[in-house]
């Protein structure tokens, strides 16, 4: 069985990028340990702060963010970080080569019910001779050199791409390593499973309502097949299910707040998941364009997300 360091060393991954990935995944192991302690460590519940999107932060959001920030800023290969939980980018080593954007604890409303959460990360290579500023970070997702997530579920899993397919690793607590358990993951082109928060249905565009209505009609409708529905309320869990057994995940634009292009964040959620999906043979779009082609305008920008089985994404976009 191959462990993460062996897999990285055997690949074309530069040593400096291996260092960033090692720091990131080691910190995720520490976050996983903190999550396992749950209420015993007194770290569940609200921290009483709001993040820059006006959402309440849980204690573990804050703790996970601080752990990743501290570890990555101390890594000589890191030039700067951006976090969903930080208002501004945090410059690190001016000589560092990598930018890393992360959502320290995706699906944080699941913490208090002991359900799935995860850490999502996205890495870009960008050098310069001055301390990094936010504009330096505004790079389209297609330039990512690595992306992945660590899922804190019944087992802790790392799902990673460095641009050469998608590998899944399972954390082995007896050896304190991530072990390769699923190589070159592929997502089937067709599916009969969808994930969307149906409670928002009345706020969607007419086209999105028509598409989902046709899924729900199943064999009695024009799709002529039955669909199943799942919703984890943590994108990391929904995307993991799609990488394991297929499906389509949609967080569409809605008119609850028409000024927002969507709920999910381009740099911390959409881009890394889009890279994983494309590397696994799937697709990832907004209502109008490929996610990885979007030129970011701000680090906390939001987008609509339609990702998963290639033919089903195309079908959705055809509405
Ligand atoms: P939090 O991390 O703030 O809990 O949000 C999680 C998330 O951004 C994404 O992971 C989920 O897919 C989505 O929100 C769930 O949203 P709903 O509240 O509509 O279920």
Short mmCIF file of C-alpha atoms and ligand atoms in Angstrom, two decimals:
data_model
loop_
_atom_site.label_atom_id
_atom_site.label_comp_id
_atom_site.label_asym_id
_atom_site.label_seq_id
_atom_site.Cartn_x
_atom_site.Cartn_y
_atom_site.Cartn_z
CA UNK A 1 0.00 0.00 0.00
CA UNK A 2 1.39 3.40 -1.00
CA UNK A 3 1.30 6.36 1.36
CA UNK A 4 0.86 10.01 0.37
CA UNK A 5 4.59 10.94 0.54
CA UNK A 6 5.51 7.94 -1.71
CA UNK A 7 2.78 8.83 -4.24
CA UNK A 8 3.92 12.47 -4.36
CA UNK A 9 7.60 11.54 -4.59
CA UNK A 10 6.89 9.12 -7.46
CA UNK A 11 4.95 11.80 -9.37
CA UNK A 12 6.18 14.91 -11.16
CA UNK A 13 5.10 17.04 -8.17
CA UNK A 14 7.86 19.61 -7.35
CA UNK A 15 9.41 19.24 -3.91
CA UNK A 16 8.18 22.71 -2.91
CA UNK A 17 4.58 21.73 -3.75
CA UNK A 18 5.02 18.44 -1.89
CA UNK A 19 6.01 20.52 1.15
CA UNK A 20 2.83 22.63 0.91
CA UNK A 21 0.69 19.51 0.55
CA UNK A 22 2.40 17.84 3.50
CA UNK A 23 1.83 20.86 5.75
CA UNK A 24 -1.81 21.10 4.62
CA UNK A 25 -2.62 17.42 5.10
CA UNK A 26 -0.74 17.15 8.41
CA UNK A 27 -2.79 20.07 9.71
CA UNK A 28 -5.98 18.39 8.49
CA UNK A 29 -5.03 15.32 10.55
CA UNK A 30 -4.82 17.60 13.59
CA UNK A 31 -8.24 19.11 12.69
CA UNK A 32 -9.64 15.59 12.36
CA UNK A 33 -8.35 14.78 15.86
CA UNK A 34 -9.96 17.95 17.24
CA UNK A 35 -13.28 17.03 15.57
CA UNK A 36 -13.18 13.55 17.08
CA UNK A 37 -12.95 15.10 20.55
CA UNK A 38 -16.21 16.97 19.85
CA UNK A 39 -17.99 18.16 22.96
CA UNK A 40 -15.35 16.51 25.16
CA UNK A 41 -12.92 19.23 24.18
CA UNK A 42 -15.56 21.95 24.57
CA UNK A 43 -15.02 23.21 21.05
CA UNK A 44 -18.47 22.84 19.52
CA UNK A 45 -21.04 25.62 19.36
CA UNK A 46 -20.93 29.20 18.20
CA UNK A 47 -17.83 31.31 18.55
CA UNK A 48 -19.91 34.47 18.50
CA UNK A 49 -18.10 35.94 15.50
CA UNK A 50 -19.33 36.54 11.97
CA UNK A 51 -17.16 35.88 8.94
CA UNK A 52 -16.87 38.36 6.05
CA UNK A 53 -19.98 36.92 4.40
CA UNK A 54 -22.03 37.74 7.51
CA UNK A 55 -22.32 34.11 8.60
CA UNK A 56 -21.83 33.00 12.19
CA UNK A 57 -18.59 31.13 12.77
CA UNK A 58 -18.53 28.02 14.90
CA UNK A 59 -15.69 27.50 17.31
CA UNK A 60 -14.26 24.78 15.13
CA UNK A 61 -14.33 27.06 12.08
CA UNK A 62 -12.12 29.45 13.97
CA UNK A 63 -9.85 26.75 15.35
CA UNK A 64 -9.41 25.02 11.97
CA UNK A 65 -8.76 28.34 10.26
CA UNK A 66 -6.14 29.33 12.83
CA UNK A 67 -4.42 25.94 12.60
CA UNK A 68 -4.14 26.06 8.81
CA UNK A 69 -3.15 29.72 8.75
CA UNK A 70 -0.38 29.25 11.31
CA UNK A 71 1.02 26.11 9.65
CA UNK A 72 0.91 27.42 6.07
CA UNK A 73 2.29 30.88 6.81
CA UNK A 74 5.27 29.16 8.47
CA UNK A 75 5.90 26.98 5.39
CA UNK A 76 8.74 28.58 3.34
CA UNK A 77 7.12 27.53 0.02
CA UNK A 78 3.93 29.51 0.73
CA UNK A 79 3.72 33.05 -0.69
CA UNK A 80 0.25 33.86 0.66
CA UNK A 81 -2.98 32.32 1.86
CA UNK A 82 -6.65 33.24 1.45
CA UNK A 83 -9.31 31.71 3.66
CA UNK A 84 -13.08 31.81 3.61
CA UNK A 85 -12.79 32.89 7.25
CA UNK A 86 -10.32 35.75 6.73
CA UNK A 87 -11.33 39.18 5.42
CA UNK A 88 -8.04 39.67 3.55
CA UNK A 89 -5.26 37.53 2.16
CA UNK A 90 -2.43 36.78 4.57
CA UNK A 91 1.02 37.27 2.98
CA UNK A 92 3.63 34.71 4.00
CA UNK A 93 7.14 34.30 2.53
CA UNK A 94 7.78 36.75 -0.36
CA UNK A 95 10.16 34.15 -1.86
CA UNK A 96 7.51 31.42 -1.57
CA UNK A 97 6.06 30.01 -4.79
CA UNK A 98 2.52 29.05 -3.85
CA UNK A 99 -0.80 30.65 -3.09
CA UNK A 100 -3.24 28.50 -1.19
CA UNK A 101 -6.94 29.27 -0.84
CA UNK A 102 -8.98 27.18 1.59
CA UNK A 103 -12.30 26.65 3.29
CA UNK A 104 -11.08 25.40 6.68
CA UNK A 105 -14.35 23.70 7.65
CA UNK A 106 -16.92 23.33 4.91
CA UNK A 107 -20.43 22.38 6.04
CA UNK A 108 -19.91 23.83 9.50
CA UNK A 109 -23.64 23.63 10.34
CA UNK A 110 -23.08 19.85 10.41
CA UNK A 111 -20.62 20.03 13.31
CA UNK A 112 -23.18 20.13 16.08
CA UNK A 113 -25.08 17.14 14.68
CA UNK A 114 -21.89 15.05 14.31
CA UNK A 115 -22.28 14.84 10.53
CA UNK A 116 -19.81 15.16 7.66
CA UNK A 117 -17.59 18.23 7.29
CA UNK A 118 -14.34 18.81 5.43
CA UNK A 119 -11.43 21.09 4.56
CA UNK A 120 -11.19 22.20 0.90
CA UNK A 121 -7.99 23.63 -0.61
CA UNK A 122 -6.81 25.07 -3.90
CA UNK A 123 -3.16 25.78 -4.80
CA UNK A 124 -1.67 28.12 -7.42
CA UNK A 125 1.96 28.76 -8.32
CA UNK A 126 2.73 32.48 -8.44
CA UNK A 127 6.09 34.03 -7.75
CA UNK A 128 7.08 37.69 -7.30
CA UNK A 129 9.55 39.88 -5.48
CA UNK A 130 7.12 41.95 -3.41
CA UNK A 131 4.78 40.86 -0.60
CA UNK A 132 1.63 39.40 -2.18
CA UNK A 133 -1.54 41.50 -2.46
CA UNK A 134 -5.13 40.41 -3.13
CA UNK A 135 -4.92 41.17 -6.88
CA UNK A 136 -2.11 38.60 -7.21
CA UNK A 137 -4.57 35.98 -6.01
CA UNK A 138 -7.17 36.63 -8.72
CA UNK A 139 -6.14 33.74 -10.95
CA UNK A 140 -8.64 31.58 -12.92
CA UNK A 141 -9.18 28.07 -11.58
CA UNK A 142 -7.68 26.47 -14.69
CA UNK A 143 -4.27 27.65 -13.37
CA UNK A 144 -4.53 25.56 -10.18
CA UNK A 145 -1.54 23.25 -9.73
CA UNK A 146 -3.29 21.16 -7.09
CA UNK A 147 -6.70 20.94 -5.44
CA UNK A 148 -8.37 18.66 -2.98
CA UNK A 149 -10.23 18.16 0.24
CA UNK A 150 -10.02 16.23 3.46
CA UNK A 151 -13.35 14.72 4.42
CA UNK A 152 -14.01 14.15 8.11
CA UNK A 153 -16.54 11.31 8.01
CA UNK A 154 -16.62 7.80 9.47
CA UNK A 155 -13.04 7.69 8.18
CA UNK A 156 -10.85 10.68 7.38
CA UNK A 157 -10.10 10.79 3.66
CA UNK A 158 -7.90 12.94 1.45
CA UNK A 159 -8.99 13.41 -2.17
CA UNK A 160 -6.28 15.05 -4.26
CA UNK A 161 -5.38 16.07 -7.78
CA UNK A 162 -2.08 17.56 -8.90
CA UNK A 163 -3.35 17.75 -12.49
CA UNK A 164 -2.83 14.10 -13.34
CA UNK A 165 -6.07 12.39 -12.27
CA UNK A 166 -7.73 12.07 -8.88
CA UNK A 167 -6.54 9.85 -6.05
CA UNK A 168 -8.27 9.01 -2.77
CA UNK A 169 -6.32 8.32 0.41
CA UNK A 170 -7.65 7.00 3.71
CA UNK A 171 -6.08 8.15 6.96
CA UNK A 172 -4.52 5.28 8.88
CA UNK A 173 -4.41 6.37 12.55
CA UNK A 174 -2.15 3.43 13.48
CA UNK A 175 0.60 4.77 11.20
CA UNK A 176 -0.42 8.44 11.13
CA UNK A 177 -0.39 8.51 7.31
CA UNK A 178 -2.78 8.88 4.38
CA UNK A 179 -2.72 5.61 2.43
CA UNK A 180 -3.73 5.41 -1.24
CA UNK A 181 -7.02 3.51 -1.40
CA UNK A 182 -8.56 4.55 -4.74
CA UNK A 183 -6.46 5.49 -7.74
CA UNK A 184 -7.46 7.48 -10.82
CA UNK A 185 -11.09 7.97 -9.81
CA UNK A 186 -13.55 8.39 -12.70
CA UNK A 187 -17.10 9.76 -12.66
CA UNK A 188 -19.62 8.06 -14.97
CA UNK A 189 -21.03 10.25 -17.75
CA UNK A 190 -24.67 9.51 -16.84
CA UNK A 191 -26.45 9.39 -13.52
CA UNK A 192 -29.77 8.88 -11.77
CA UNK A 193 -28.91 10.82 -8.62
CA UNK A 194 -29.07 14.56 -7.99
CA UNK A 195 -28.23 16.88 -5.08
CA UNK A 196 -29.91 20.25 -4.65
CA UNK A 197 -31.53 22.05 -1.72
CA UNK A 198 -35.18 21.61 -2.79
CA UNK A 199 -36.40 24.06 -0.15
CA UNK A 200 -35.11 26.86 -2.40
CA UNK A 201 -37.13 25.70 -5.41
CA UNK A 202 -39.45 28.71 -5.55
CA UNK A 203 -36.43 31.06 -5.72
CA UNK A 204 -34.77 29.40 -8.75
CA UNK A 205 -34.98 30.53 -12.36
CA UNK A 206 -37.87 29.04 -14.38
CA UNK A 207 -35.38 26.98 -16.40
CA UNK A 208 -33.87 25.42 -13.27
CA UNK A 209 -37.35 24.68 -11.92
CA UNK A 210 -38.27 22.97 -15.20
CA UNK A 211 -35.08 20.88 -15.17
CA UNK A 212 -35.58 19.68 -11.58
CA UNK A 213 -39.32 19.06 -12.19
CA UNK A 214 -38.35 16.73 -15.03
CA UNK A 215 -35.95 14.86 -12.72
CA UNK A 216 -38.65 14.47 -10.09
CA UNK A 217 -41.22 13.19 -12.63
CA UNK A 218 -38.87 10.25 -13.23
CA UNK A 219 -40.16 7.48 -15.48
CA UNK A 220 -43.47 9.29 -15.94
CA UNK A 221 -41.74 12.37 -17.40
CA UNK A 222 -39.61 13.15 -20.45
CA UNK A 223 -36.44 11.81 -18.77
CA UNK A 224 -37.97 8.32 -18.77
CA UNK A 225 -35.93 7.19 -15.75
CA UNK A 226 -36.27 7.57 -11.99
CA UNK A 227 -33.89 9.80 -10.05
CA UNK A 228 -32.80 9.57 -6.42
CA UNK A 229 -31.98 12.68 -4.35
CA UNK A 230 -29.35 13.28 -1.62
CA UNK A 231 -28.28 16.45 0.26
CA UNK A 232 -25.47 16.44 2.84
CA UNK A 233 -25.49 20.24 3.39
CA UNK A 234 -21.70 20.12 3.13
CA UNK A 235 -20.48 20.42 -0.46
CA UNK A 236 -17.49 18.30 0.46
CA UNK A 237 -19.81 15.37 1.32
CA UNK A 238 -21.93 15.76 -1.80
CA UNK A 239 -18.89 15.98 -4.08
CA UNK A 240 -17.34 12.97 -2.38
CA UNK A 241 -20.47 10.93 -3.06
CA UNK A 242 -20.37 12.00 -6.72
CA UNK A 243 -16.69 11.00 -7.05
CA UNK A 244 -17.54 7.63 -5.46
CA UNK A 245 -20.80 6.71 -7.23
CA UNK A 246 -21.71 9.49 -9.65
CA UNK A 247 -24.42 12.15 -9.62
CA UNK A 248 -24.99 15.84 -10.19
CA UNK A 249 -24.67 18.60 -7.56
CA UNK A 250 -26.35 21.96 -8.07
CA UNK A 251 -26.26 25.14 -6.02
CA UNK A 252 -27.93 27.46 -8.54
CA UNK A 253 -28.42 31.17 -8.64
CA UNK A 254 -31.62 32.11 -6.84
CA UNK A 255 -33.56 35.31 -6.35
CA UNK A 256 -33.44 35.35 -2.54
CA UNK A 257 -30.70 37.93 -2.96
CA UNK A 258 -30.41 38.58 -6.74
CA UNK A 259 -27.18 40.57 -6.22
CA UNK A 260 -25.41 37.31 -5.28
CA UNK A 261 -24.38 35.09 -8.19
CA UNK A 262 -24.80 32.05 -5.94
CA UNK A 263 -24.14 30.82 -2.42
CA UNK A 264 -20.84 29.00 -2.91
CA UNK A 265 -17.46 30.69 -3.09
CA UNK A 266 -15.47 30.54 -6.29
CA UNK A 267 -11.99 30.33 -4.78
CA UNK A 268 -12.61 28.11 -1.75
CA UNK A 269 -15.30 25.73 -3.00
CA UNK A 270 -16.14 25.93 -6.72
CA UNK A 271 -12.63 26.04 -8.23
CA UNK A 272 -11.04 23.18 -6.28
CA UNK A 273 -14.12 20.97 -6.70
CA UNK A 274 -14.30 21.85 -10.42
CA UNK A 275 -10.67 20.80 -10.91
CA UNK A 276 -11.32 17.48 -9.13
CA UNK A 277 -14.46 16.84 -11.19
CA UNK A 278 -12.81 17.63 -14.51
CA UNK A 279 -9.79 15.50 -13.60
CA UNK A 280 -12.23 12.65 -12.91
CA UNK A 281 -13.95 13.03 -16.31
CA UNK A 282 -16.90 15.12 -15.07
CA UNK A 283 -17.91 18.73 -15.72
CA UNK A 284 -18.32 21.87 -13.62
CA UNK A 285 -20.19 24.95 -14.86
CA UNK A 286 -22.10 27.97 -13.71
CA UNK A 287 -25.35 28.67 -15.60
CA UNK A 288 -23.27 30.25 -18.37
CA UNK A 289 -19.63 29.15 -18.33
CA UNK A 290 -17.00 26.61 -17.29
CA UNK A 291 -16.09 27.36 -13.67
CA UNK A 292 -12.33 26.97 -14.26
CA UNK A 293 -12.43 29.72 -16.93
CA UNK A 294 -13.86 32.39 -14.61
CA UNK A 295 -11.57 35.36 -14.05
CA UNK A 296 -12.03 36.09 -10.31
CA UNK A 297 -12.85 39.67 -9.38
CA UNK A 298 -12.54 39.27 -5.61
CA UNK A 299 -11.31 36.52 -3.32
CA UNK A 300 -14.71 36.06 -1.64
CA UNK A 301 -16.69 36.04 -4.91
CA UNK A 302 -19.69 33.69 -5.11
CA UNK A 303 -20.84 31.61 -8.07
CA UNK A 304 -23.61 29.25 -9.11
CA UNK A 305 -22.37 25.66 -9.32
CA UNK A 306 -23.57 22.77 -11.51
CA UNK A 307 -21.11 19.86 -11.38
CA UNK A 308 -20.90 16.11 -11.77
CA UNK A 309 -21.65 13.55 -14.48
CA UNK A 310 -20.76 15.16 -17.83
CA UNK A 311 -23.93 14.25 -19.75
CA UNK A 312 -26.20 15.31 -16.88
CA UNK A 313 -24.44 18.68 -16.52
CA UNK A 314 -24.93 19.19 -20.27
CA UNK A 315 -28.60 18.21 -19.91
CA UNK A 316 -29.09 20.72 -17.09
CA UNK A 317 -27.39 23.48 -19.10
CA UNK A 318 -29.60 22.69 -22.11
CA UNK A 319 -32.59 24.04 -20.13
P1 LIG B 1 -21.28 26.27 5.75
O1 LIG B 1 -19.86 25.78 5.66
O2 LIG B 1 -21.34 27.72 6.01
O3 LIG B 1 -22.11 25.48 6.68
O4 LIG B 1 -21.93 26.12 4.29
C1 LIG B 1 -21.80 24.97 3.58
C2 LIG B 1 -22.15 25.24 2.15
O5 LIG B 1 -21.48 26.37 1.70
C3 LIG B 1 -21.87 24.06 1.23
O6 LIG B 1 -20.87 23.24 1.71
C4 LIG B 1 -23.20 23.36 1.13
O7 LIG B 1 -23.39 22.67 -0.07
C5 LIG B 1 -24.19 24.48 1.28
O8 LIG B 1 -23.53 25.49 2.05
C6 LIG B 1 -25.42 24.04 2.01
O9 LIG B 1 -26.33 25.06 1.94
P2 LIG B 1 -27.82 24.97 2.50
O10 LIG B 1 -27.80 25.76 3.76
O11 LIG B 1 -28.65 25.59 1.45
O12 LIG B 1 -28.16 23.53 2.73
#
